[in-house]
PDB file of C-alpha atoms and ligand atoms in Angstrom:
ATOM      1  CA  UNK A   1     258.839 115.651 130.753  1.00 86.00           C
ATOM      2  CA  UNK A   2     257.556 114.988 134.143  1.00 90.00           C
ATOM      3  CA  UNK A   3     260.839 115.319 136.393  1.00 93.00           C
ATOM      4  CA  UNK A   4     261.630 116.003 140.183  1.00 93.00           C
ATOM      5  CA  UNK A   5     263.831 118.704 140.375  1.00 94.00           C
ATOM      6  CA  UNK A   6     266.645 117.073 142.377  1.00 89.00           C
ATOM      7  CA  UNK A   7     268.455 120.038 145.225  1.00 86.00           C
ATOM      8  CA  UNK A   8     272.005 119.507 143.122  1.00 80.00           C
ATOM      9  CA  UNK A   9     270.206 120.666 140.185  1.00 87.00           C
ATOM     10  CA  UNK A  10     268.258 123.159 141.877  1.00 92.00           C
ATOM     11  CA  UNK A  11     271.808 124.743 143.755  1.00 89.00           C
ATOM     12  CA  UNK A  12     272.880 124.929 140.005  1.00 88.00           C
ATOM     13  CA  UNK A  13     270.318 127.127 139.275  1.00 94.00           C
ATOM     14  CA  UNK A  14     270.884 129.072 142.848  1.00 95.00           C
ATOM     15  CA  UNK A  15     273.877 129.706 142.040  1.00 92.00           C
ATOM     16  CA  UNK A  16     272.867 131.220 138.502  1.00 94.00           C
ATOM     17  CA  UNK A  17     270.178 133.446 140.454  1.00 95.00           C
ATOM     18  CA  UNK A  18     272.042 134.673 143.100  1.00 95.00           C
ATOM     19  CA  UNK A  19     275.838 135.300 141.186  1.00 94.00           C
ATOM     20  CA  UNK A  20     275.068 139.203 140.535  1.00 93.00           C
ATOM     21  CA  UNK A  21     277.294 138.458 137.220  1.00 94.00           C
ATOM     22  CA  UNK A  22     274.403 139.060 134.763  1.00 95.00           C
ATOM     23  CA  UNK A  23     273.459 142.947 133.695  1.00 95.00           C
ATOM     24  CA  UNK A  24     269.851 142.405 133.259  1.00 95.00           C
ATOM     25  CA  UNK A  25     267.548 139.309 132.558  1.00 96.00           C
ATOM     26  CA  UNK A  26     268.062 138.626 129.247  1.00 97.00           C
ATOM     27  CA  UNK A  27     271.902 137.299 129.888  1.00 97.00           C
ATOM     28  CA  UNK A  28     270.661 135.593 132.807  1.00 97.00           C
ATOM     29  CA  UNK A  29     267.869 133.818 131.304  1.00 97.00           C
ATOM     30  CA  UNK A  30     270.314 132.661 128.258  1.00 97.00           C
ATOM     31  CA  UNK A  31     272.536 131.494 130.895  1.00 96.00           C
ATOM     32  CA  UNK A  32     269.926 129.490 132.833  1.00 96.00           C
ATOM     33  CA  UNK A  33     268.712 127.979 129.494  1.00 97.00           C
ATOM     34  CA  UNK A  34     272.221 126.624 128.901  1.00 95.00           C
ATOM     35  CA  UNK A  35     272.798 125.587 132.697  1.00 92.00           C
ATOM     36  CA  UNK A  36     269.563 123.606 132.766  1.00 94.00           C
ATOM     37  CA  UNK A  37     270.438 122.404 129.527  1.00 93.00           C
ATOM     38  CA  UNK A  38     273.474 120.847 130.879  1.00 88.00           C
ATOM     39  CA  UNK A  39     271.685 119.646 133.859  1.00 89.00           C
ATOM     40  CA  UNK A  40     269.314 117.808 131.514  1.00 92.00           C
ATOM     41  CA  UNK A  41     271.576 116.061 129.497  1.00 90.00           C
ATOM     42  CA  UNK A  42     273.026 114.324 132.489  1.00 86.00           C
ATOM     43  CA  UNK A  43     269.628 112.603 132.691  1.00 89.00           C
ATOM     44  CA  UNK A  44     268.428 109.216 131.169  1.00 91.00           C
ATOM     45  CA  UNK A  45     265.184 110.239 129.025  1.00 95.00           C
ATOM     46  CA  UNK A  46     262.511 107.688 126.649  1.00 96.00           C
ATOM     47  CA  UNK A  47     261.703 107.334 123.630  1.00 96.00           C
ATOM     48  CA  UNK A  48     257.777 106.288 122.531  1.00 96.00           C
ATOM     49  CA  UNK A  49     258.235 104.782 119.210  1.00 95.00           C
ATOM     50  CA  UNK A  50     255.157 103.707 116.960  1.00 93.00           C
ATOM     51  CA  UNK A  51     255.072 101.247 114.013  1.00 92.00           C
ATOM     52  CA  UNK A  52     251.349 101.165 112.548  1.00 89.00           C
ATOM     53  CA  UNK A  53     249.863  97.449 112.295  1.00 85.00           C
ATOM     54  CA  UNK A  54     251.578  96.592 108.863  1.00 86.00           C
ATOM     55  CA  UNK A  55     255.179  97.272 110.124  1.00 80.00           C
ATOM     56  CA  UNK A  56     255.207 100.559 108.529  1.00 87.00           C
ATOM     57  CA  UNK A  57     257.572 102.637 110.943  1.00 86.00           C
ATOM     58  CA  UNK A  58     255.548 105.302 113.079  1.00 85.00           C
ATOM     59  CA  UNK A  59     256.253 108.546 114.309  1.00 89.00           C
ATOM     60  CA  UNK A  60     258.630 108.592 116.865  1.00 93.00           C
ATOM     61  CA  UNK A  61     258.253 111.360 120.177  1.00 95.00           C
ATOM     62  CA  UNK A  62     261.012 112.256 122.644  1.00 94.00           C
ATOM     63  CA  UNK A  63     262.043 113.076 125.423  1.00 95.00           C
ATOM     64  CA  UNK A  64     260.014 111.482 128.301  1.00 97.00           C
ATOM     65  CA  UNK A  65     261.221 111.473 131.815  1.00 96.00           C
ATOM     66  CA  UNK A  66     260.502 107.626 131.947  1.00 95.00           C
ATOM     67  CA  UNK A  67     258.930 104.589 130.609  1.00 96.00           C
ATOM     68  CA  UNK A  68     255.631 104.863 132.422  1.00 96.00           C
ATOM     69  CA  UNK A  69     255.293 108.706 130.656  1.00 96.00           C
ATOM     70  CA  UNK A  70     256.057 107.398 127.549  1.00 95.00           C
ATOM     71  CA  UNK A  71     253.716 104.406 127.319  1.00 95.00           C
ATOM     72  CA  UNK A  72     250.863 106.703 129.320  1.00 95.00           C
ATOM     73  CA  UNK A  73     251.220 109.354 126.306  1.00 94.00           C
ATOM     74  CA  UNK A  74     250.794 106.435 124.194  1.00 93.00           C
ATOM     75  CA  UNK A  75     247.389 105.647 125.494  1.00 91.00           C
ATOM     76  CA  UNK A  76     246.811 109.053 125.090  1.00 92.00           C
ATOM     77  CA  UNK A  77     247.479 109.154 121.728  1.00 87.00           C
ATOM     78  CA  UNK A  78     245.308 106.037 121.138  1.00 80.00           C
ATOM     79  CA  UNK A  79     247.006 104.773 117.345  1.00 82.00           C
ATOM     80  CA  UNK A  80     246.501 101.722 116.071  1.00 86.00           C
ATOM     81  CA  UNK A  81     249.678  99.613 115.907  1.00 89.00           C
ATOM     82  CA  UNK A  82     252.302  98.775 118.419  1.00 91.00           C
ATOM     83  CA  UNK A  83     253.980 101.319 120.552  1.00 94.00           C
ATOM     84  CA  UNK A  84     257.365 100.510 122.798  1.00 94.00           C
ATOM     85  CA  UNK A  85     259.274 102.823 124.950  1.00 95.00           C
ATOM     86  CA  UNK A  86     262.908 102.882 124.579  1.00 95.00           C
ATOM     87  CA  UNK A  87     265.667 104.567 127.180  1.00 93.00           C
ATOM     88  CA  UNK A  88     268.274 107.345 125.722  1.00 93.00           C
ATOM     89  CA  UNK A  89     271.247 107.407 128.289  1.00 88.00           C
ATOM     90  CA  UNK A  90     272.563 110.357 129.551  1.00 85.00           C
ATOM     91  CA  UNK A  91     275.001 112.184 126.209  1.00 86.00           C
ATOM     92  CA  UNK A  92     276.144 114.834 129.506  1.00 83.00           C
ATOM     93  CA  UNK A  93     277.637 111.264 131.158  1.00 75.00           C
ATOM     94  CA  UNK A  94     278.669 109.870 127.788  1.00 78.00           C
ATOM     95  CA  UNK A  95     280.568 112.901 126.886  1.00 79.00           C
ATOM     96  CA  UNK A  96     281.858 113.490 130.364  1.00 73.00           C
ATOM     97  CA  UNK A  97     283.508 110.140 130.112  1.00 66.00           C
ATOM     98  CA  UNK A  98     284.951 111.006 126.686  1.00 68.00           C
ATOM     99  CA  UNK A  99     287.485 114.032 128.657  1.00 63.00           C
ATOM    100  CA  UNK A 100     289.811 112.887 131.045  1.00 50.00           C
ATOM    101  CA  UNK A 101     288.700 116.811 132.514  1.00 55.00           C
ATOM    102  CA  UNK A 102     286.204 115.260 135.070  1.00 62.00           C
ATOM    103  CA  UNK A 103     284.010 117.422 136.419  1.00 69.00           C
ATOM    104  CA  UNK A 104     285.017 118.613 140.204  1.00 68.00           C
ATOM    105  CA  UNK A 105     283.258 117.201 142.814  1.00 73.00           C
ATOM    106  CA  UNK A 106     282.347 114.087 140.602  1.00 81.00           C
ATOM    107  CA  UNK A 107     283.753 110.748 140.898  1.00 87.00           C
ATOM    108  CA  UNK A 108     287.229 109.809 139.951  1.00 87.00           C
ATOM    109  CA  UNK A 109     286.607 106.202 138.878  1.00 89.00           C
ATOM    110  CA  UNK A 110     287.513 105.289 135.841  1.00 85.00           C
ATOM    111  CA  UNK A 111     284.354 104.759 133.955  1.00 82.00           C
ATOM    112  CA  UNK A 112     282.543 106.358 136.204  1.00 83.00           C
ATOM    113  CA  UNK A 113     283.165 109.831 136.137  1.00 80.00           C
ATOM    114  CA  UNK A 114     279.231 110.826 137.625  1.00 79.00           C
ATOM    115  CA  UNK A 115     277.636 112.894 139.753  1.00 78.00           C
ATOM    116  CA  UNK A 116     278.152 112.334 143.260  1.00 80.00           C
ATOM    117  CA  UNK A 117     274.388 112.412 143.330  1.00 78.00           C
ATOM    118  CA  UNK A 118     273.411 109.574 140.993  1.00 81.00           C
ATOM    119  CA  UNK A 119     275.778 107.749 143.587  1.00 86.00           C
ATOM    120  CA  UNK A 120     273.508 105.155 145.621  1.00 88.00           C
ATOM    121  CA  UNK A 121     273.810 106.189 149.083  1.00 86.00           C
ATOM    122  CA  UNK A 122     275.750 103.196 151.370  1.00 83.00           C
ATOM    123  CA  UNK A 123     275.478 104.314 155.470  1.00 86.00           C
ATOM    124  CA  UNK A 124     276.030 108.081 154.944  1.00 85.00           C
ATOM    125  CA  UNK A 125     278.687 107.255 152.170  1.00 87.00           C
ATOM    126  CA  UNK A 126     278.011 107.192 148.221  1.00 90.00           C
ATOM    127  CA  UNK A 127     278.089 103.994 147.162  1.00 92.00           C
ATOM    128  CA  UNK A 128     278.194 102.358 143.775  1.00 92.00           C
ATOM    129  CA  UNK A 129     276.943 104.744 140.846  1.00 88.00           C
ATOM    130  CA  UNK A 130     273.178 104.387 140.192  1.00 83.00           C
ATOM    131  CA  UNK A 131     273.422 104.635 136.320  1.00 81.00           C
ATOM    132  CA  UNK A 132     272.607 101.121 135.367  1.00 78.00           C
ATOM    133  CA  UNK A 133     274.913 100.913 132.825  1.00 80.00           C
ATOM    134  CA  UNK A 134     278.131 101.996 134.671  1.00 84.00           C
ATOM    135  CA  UNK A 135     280.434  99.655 136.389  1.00 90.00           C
ATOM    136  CA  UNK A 136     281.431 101.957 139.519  1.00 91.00           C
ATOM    137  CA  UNK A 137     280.829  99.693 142.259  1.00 94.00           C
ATOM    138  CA  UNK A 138     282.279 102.953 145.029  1.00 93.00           C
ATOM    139  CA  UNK A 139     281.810 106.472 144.971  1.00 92.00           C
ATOM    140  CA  UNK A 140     285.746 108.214 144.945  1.00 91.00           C
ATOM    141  CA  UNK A 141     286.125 112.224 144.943  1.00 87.00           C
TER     142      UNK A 141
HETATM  143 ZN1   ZN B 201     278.934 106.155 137.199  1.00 59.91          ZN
HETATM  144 ZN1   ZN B 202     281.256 106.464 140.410  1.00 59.91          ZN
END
């Protein structure tokens, strides 16, 4: 899982850090777990899948922060057979979109319902969402 922390995420954490809420570590480490958890799950991950030479379904491995990872590990791995790399959207999007309780701060088009950050930047606005598979063509708070 080679990923770029991106700043929204890393505020998230910040904010975890610096609350003075927790009593000792151990509360604030199981609430860090779950906050970068979340943070995660609003990312699109791969999926290396293997099928051996005859057909016979492979071991599949998960998650990889993008195609290139996955079919690199592959190498790696060096099976015989045929290996593909498949993409896993976002279940923190899909099930953001399933409550009509939107997350504040992220966008109000229906559909949508994102991060302001996955939001393609148009001038110094947000423009249309940069998830490939959602139809937000404009950025609304
Ligand atoms: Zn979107
Ligand atoms: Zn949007």
């Amino acid at each position: 899982m080679l990923i770029t922390p991106r700043a929204e995420e890393v505020n998230q954490v910040v904010a975890i850090l610096e609350s003075g809420e927790f009593s000792g570590p151990e509360p604030m480490a199981k609430a860090l777990i779950k906050q970068i958890a979340d943070i995660l799950s609003y990312r699109e991950w791969w999926v290396l899948t293997h099928r051996f030479g005859n057909g016979q379904v492979g071991v599949n491995w998960a998650p990889f922060a993008s195609q290139n990872e996955a079919l690199k590990t592959a190498h790696r791995i060096a099976l015989n057979g045929k290996f593909s790399a498949i993409k896993l959207h976002s279940s923190g999007a899909l099930l953001a979109n399933l409550t009509s309780s939107r997350r504040k701060g992220w966008c109000q088009v229906d559909g949508c319902g994102h991060a302001d950050w996955v939001h393609l930047m148009n001038g110094t606005t947000r423009g249309k969402c940069g998830l490939e598979s959602c139809p937000c063509t404009a950025y609304q708070k």
